[in-house]
CSV table of C-alpha atoms and ligand atoms in Angstrom, one decimal:
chain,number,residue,atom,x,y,z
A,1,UNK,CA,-34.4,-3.7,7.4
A,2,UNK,CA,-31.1,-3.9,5.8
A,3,UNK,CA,-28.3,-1.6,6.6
A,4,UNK,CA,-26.3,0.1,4.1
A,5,UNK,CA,-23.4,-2.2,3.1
A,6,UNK,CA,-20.1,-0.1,4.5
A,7,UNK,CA,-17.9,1.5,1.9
A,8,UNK,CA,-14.1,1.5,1.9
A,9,UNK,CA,-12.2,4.1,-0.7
A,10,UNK,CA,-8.4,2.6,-1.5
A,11,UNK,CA,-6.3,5.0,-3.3
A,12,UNK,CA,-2.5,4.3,-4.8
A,13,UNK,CA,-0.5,6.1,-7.4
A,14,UNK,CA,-1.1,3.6,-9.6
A,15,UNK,CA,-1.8,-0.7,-9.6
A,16,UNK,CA,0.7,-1.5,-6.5
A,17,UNK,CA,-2.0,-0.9,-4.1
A,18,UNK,CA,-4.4,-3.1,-5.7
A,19,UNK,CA,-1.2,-5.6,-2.9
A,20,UNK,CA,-3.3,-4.0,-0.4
A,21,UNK,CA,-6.5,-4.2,-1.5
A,22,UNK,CA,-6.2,-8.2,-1.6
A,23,UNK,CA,-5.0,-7.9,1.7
A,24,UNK,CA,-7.7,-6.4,2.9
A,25,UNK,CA,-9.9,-8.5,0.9
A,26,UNK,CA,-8.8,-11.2,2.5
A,27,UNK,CA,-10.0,-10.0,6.3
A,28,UNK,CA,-12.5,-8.3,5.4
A,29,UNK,CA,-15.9,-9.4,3.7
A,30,UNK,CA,-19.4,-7.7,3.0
A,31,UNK,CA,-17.9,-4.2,2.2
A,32,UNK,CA,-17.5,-2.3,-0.4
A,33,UNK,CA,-14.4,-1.4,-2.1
A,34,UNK,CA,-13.7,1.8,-4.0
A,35,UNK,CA,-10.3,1.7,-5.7
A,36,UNK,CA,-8.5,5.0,-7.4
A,37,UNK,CA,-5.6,5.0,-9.2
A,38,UNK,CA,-3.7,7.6,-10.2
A,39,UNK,CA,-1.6,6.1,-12.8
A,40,UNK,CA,-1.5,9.1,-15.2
A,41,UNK,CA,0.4,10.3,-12.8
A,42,UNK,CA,3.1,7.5,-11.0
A,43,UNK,CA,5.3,7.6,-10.0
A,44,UNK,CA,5.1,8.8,-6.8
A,45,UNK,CA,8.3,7.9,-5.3
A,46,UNK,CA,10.2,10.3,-7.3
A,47,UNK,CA,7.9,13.3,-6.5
A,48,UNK,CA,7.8,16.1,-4.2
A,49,UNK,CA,5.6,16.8,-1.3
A,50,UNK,CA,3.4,19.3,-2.4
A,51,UNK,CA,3.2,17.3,-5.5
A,52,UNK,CA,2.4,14.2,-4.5
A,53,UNK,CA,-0.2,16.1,-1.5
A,54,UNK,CA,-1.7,16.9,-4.2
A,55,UNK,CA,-2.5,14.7,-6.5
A,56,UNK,CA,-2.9,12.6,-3.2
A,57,UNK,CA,-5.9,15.1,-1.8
A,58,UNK,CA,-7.5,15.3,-5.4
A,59,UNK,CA,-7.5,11.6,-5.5
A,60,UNK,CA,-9.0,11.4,-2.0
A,61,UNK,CA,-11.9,14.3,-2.5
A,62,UNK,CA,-12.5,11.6,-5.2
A,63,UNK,CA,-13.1,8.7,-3.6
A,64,UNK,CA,-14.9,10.6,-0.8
A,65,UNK,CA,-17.2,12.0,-3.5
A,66,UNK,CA,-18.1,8.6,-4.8
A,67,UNK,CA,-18.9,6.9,-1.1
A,68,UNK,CA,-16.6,6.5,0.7
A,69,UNK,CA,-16.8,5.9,4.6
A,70,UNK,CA,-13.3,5.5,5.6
A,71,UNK,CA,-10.4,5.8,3.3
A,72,UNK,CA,-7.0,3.5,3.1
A,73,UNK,CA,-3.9,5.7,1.8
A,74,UNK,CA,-2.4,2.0,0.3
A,75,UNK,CA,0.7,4.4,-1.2
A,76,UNK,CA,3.5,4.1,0.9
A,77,UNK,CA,4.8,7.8,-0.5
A,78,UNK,CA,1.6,9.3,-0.2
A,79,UNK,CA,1.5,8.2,3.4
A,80,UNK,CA,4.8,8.5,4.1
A,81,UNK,CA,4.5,12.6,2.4
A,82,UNK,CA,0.7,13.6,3.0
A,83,UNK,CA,-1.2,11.6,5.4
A,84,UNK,CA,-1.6,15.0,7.7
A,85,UNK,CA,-2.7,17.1,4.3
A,86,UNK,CA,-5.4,13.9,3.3
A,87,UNK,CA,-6.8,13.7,6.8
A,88,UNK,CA,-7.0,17.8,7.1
A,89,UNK,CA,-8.6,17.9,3.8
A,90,UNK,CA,-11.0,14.7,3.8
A,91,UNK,CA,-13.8,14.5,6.3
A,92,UNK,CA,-13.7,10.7,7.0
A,93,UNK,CA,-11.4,8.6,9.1
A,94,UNK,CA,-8.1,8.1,7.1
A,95,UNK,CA,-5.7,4.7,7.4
A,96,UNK,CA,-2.0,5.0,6.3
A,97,UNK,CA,0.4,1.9,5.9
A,98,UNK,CA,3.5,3.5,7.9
A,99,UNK,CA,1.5,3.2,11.8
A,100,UNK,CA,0.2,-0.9,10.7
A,101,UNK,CA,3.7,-1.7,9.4
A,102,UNK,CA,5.8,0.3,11.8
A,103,UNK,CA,3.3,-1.9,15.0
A,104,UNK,CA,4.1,-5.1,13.4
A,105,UNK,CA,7.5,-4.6,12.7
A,106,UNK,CA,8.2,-3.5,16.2
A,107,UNK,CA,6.0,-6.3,17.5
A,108,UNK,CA,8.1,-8.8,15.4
A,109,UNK,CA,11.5,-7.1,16.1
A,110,UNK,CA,13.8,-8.7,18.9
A,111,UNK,CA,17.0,-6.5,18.6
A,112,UNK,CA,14.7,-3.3,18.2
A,113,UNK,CA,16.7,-2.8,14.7
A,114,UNK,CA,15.2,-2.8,11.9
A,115,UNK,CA,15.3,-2.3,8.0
A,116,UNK,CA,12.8,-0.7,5.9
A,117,UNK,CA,13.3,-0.7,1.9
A,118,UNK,CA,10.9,2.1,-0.1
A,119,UNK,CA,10.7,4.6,-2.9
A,120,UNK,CA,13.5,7.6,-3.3
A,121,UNK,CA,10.3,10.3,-1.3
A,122,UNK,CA,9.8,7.8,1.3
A,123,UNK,CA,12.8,7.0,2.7
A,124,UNK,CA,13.8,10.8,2.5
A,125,UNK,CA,10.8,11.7,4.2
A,126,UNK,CA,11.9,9.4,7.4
A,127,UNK,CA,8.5,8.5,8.1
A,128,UNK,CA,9.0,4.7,8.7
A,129,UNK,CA,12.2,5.5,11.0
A,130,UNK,CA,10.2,8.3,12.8
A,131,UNK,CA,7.2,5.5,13.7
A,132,UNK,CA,9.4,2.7,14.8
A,133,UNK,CA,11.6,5.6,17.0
A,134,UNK,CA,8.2,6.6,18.7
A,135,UNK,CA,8.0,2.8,19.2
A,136,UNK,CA,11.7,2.5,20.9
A,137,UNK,CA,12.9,1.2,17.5
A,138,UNK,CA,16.2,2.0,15.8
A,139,UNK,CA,15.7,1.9,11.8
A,140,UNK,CA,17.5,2.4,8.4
A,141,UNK,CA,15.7,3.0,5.4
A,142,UNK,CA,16.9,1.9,1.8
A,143,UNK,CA,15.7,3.5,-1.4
A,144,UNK,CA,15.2,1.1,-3.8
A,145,UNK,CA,14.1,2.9,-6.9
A,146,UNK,CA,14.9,-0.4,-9.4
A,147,UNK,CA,12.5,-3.1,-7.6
A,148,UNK,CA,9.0,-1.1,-8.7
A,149,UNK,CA,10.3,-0.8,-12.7
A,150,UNK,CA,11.4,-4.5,-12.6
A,151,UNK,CA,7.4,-5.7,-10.4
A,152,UNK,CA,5.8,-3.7,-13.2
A,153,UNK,CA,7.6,-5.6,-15.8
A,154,UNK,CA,6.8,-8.6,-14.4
A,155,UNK,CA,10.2,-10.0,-13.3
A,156,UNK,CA,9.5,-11.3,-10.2
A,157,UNK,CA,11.8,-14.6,-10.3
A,158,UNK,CA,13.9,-12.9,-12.6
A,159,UNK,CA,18.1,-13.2,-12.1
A,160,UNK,CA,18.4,-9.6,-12.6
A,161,UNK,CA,16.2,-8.5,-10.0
A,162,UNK,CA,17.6,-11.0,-7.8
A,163,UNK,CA,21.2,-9.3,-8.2
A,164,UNK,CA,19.5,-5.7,-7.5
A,165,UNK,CA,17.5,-7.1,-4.8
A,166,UNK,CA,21.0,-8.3,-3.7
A,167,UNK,CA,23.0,-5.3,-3.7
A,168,UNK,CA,20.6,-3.4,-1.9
A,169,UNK,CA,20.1,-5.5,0.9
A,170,UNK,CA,23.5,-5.9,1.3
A,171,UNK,CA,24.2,-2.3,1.8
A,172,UNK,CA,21.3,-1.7,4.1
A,173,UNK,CA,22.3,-4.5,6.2
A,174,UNK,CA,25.5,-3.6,7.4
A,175,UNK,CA,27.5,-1.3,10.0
A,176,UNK,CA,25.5,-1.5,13.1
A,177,UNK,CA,22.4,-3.1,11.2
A,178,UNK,CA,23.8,-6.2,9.7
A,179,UNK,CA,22.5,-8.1,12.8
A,180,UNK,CA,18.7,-6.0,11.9
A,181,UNK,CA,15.9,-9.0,12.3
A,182,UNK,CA,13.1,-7.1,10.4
A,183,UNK,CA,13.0,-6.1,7.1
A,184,UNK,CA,10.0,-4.1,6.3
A,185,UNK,CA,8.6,-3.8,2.6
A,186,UNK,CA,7.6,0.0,2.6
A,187,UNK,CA,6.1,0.0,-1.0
A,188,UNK,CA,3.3,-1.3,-2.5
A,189,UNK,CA,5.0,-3.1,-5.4
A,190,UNK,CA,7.4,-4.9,-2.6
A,191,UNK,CA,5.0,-8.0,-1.7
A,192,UNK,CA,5.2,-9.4,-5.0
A,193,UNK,CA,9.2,-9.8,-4.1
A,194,UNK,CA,8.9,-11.6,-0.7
A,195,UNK,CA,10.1,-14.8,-1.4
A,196,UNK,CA,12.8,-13.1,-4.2
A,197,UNK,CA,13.6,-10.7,-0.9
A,198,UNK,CA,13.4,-13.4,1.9
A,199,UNK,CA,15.6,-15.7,-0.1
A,200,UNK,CA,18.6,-12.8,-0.6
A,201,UNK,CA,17.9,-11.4,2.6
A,202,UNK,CA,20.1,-12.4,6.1
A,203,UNK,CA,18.8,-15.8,7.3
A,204,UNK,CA,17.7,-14.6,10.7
A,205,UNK,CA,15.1,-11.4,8.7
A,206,UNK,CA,11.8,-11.4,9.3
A,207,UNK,CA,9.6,-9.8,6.5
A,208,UNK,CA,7.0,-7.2,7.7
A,209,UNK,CA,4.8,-6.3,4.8
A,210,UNK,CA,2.9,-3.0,5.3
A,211,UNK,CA,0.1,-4.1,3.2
A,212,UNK,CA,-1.1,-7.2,5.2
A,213,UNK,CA,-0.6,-5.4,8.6
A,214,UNK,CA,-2.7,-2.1,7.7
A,215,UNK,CA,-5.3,-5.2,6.5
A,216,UNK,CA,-5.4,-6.0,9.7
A,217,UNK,CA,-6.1,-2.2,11.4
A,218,UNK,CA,-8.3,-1.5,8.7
A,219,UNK,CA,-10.2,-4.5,10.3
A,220,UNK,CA,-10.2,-3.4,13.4
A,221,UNK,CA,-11.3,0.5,12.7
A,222,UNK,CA,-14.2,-0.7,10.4
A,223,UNK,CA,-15.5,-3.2,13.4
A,224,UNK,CA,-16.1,0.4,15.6
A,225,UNK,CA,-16.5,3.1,12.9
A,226,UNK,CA,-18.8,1.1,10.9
A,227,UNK,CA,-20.6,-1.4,12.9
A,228,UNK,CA,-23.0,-2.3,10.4
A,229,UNK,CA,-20.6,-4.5,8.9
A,230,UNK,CA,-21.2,-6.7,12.1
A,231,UNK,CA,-24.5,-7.4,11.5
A,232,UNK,CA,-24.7,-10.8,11.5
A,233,UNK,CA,-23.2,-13.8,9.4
A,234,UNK,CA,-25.1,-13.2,6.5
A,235,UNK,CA,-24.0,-9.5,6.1
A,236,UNK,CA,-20.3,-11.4,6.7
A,237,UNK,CA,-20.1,-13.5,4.3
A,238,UNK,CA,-21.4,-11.4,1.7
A,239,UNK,CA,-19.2,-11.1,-1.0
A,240,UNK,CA,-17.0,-8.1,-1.3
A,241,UNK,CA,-18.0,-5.8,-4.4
A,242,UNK,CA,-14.9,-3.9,-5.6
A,243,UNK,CA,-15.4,-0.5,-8.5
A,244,UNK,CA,-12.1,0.7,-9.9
A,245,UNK,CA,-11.5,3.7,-11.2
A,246,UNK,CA,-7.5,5.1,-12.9
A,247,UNK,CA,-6.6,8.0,-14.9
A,248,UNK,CA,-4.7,6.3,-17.4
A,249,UNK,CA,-5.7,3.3,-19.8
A,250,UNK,CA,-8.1,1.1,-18.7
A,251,UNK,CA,-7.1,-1.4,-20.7
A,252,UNK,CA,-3.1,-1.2,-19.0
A,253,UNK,CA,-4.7,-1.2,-15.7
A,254,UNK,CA,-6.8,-4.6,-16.0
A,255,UNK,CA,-3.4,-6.2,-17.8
A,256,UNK,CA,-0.9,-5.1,-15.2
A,257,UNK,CA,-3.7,-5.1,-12.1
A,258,UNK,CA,-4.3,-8.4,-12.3
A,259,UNK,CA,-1.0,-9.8,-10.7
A,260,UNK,CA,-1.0,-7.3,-8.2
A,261,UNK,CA,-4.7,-8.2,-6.9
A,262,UNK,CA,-3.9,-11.7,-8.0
A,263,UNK,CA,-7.6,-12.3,-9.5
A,264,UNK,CA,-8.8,-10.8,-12.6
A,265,UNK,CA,-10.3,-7.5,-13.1
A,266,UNK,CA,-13.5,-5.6,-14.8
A,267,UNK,CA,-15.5,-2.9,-14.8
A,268,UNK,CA,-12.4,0.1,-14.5
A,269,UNK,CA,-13.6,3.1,-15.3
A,270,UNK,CA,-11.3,6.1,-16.8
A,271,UNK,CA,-11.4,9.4,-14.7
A,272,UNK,CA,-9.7,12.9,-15.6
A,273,UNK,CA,-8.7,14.6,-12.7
A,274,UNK,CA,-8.3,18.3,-13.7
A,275,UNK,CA,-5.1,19.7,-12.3
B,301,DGL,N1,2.8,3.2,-4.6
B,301,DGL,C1,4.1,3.6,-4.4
B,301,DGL,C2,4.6,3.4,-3.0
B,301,DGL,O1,4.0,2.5,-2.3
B,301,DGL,C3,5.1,3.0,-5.4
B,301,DGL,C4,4.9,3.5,-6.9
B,301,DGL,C5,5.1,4.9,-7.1
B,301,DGL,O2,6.3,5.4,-6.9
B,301,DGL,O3,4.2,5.6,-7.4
B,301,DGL,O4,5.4,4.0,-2.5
């Protein structure tokens, strides 16, 4: 008798966490993924709390309502601002990216100090230093507001997001954390930088990127929470079938979704959240 295939809810502010859905894609098959997108309503990263809770818990309750088993907060603010108000208000288990990329940064580190580069809410939330501290980590967070503007415009080798890349490394690494050896991408648009960021960054960094390491812990949670998944090769190498809902054009979010996920997209369908 076959098993109901398991079914994983992604949500984002907008197409950046479509980074993390091809992460997960690539570790995990025979699932089902259901992606929301809020992109009436990005940014994020310039929000508030309660704001961003809430749009964050609406878009939750969505993806709950439509399936979901376990859901993967792939924003970086929404983590970093709500991932206590999601959990409170959903009633399946909830992933963040802060825990996955604060482990591997801290795994990776060898000086214990490290950088972390997000949004305007994220870094002023502390969340990322607060996660590597509990981990005996000593961290600086940048706000890079520019970088998501420029990845959405699709300058990803361009000079002028080199030079911006530039001058905000250059003033996170210094003082007592210009010998940092991490550098970890706390936003979703960030992954699409990492050679552009590797190649301005200190010599010695190592790039953590939040989206491949809460691939990997989504892994892991779905091989206990949802053992079905494990039921034998077939079930494995099933293809993964992805739905895609946004609140905003359809038509922007296949266009501009497609370099995130790095394969082309169909099927979105348009959703008006009420306020
Ligand atoms: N998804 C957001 C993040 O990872 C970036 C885009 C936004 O500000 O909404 O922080």
């Amino acid at each position: 008798m076959s098993k109901r295939r398991p079914s994983i809810g992604v949500f984002d502010s907008g197409f950046g966490g479509l980074t993390v859905l091809k992460a997960l894609l690539e570790v995990i098959a025979g699932a089902d993924f259901i992606y929301f997108g809020d992109t009436a309503r990005l940014p994020y990263g310039s929000k508030s709390v309660d704001t961003v809770a809430r749009y964050a818990v609406d878009s939750s309750h969505y993806l709950e309502s439509h399936g979901a088993q376990l859901l993967v907060i792939a924003c970086n603010t929404a983590t970093a601002l709500a991932l206590d108000r999601i959990t409170a208000a959903t009633h399946v288990p909830v992933i963040g990216v802060v825990e996955p990329g604060a482990d591997s940064a801290a795994a990776v580190s060898k000086n214990k100090r490290i950088v972390v580069i997000g949004t305007e809410a994220t870094v002023s939330s502390q969340a990322y230093s607060k996660a590597l501290a509990a981990r005996g980590m000593q961290a600086t967070e940048k706000a890079c507001p520019l970088l998501v503007p420029l990845v959405e415009e699709g300058w990803v080798e361009h000079p002028v997001t080199k030079q911006v890349a530039g001058i905000y490394l250059g003033e996170a690494f210094q003082g007592e954390f210009e010998d940092a050896d991490v550098l970890v991408l706390g936003c979703t648009h960030y992954p699409l930088l990492k050679p552009l960021l590797q190649s301005v960054a200190p010599a010695h960094v190592t790039i953590v990127d939040s989206a491949e390491s809460t691939a990997r812990a989504v892994a892991r949670r779905m091989r206990a929470l949802l053992p079905q998944v494990d039921d034998g090769e077939d079930e494995r190498r099933a293809q993964a079938r992805l739905k895609f809902f946004a609140t905003d054009s359809v038509e922007k979010f296949q266009r501009l979704g497609q370099r995130f996920l790095g394969r082309s997209i169909e099927g979105v369908q348009h959703v008006d959240l009420k306020e």
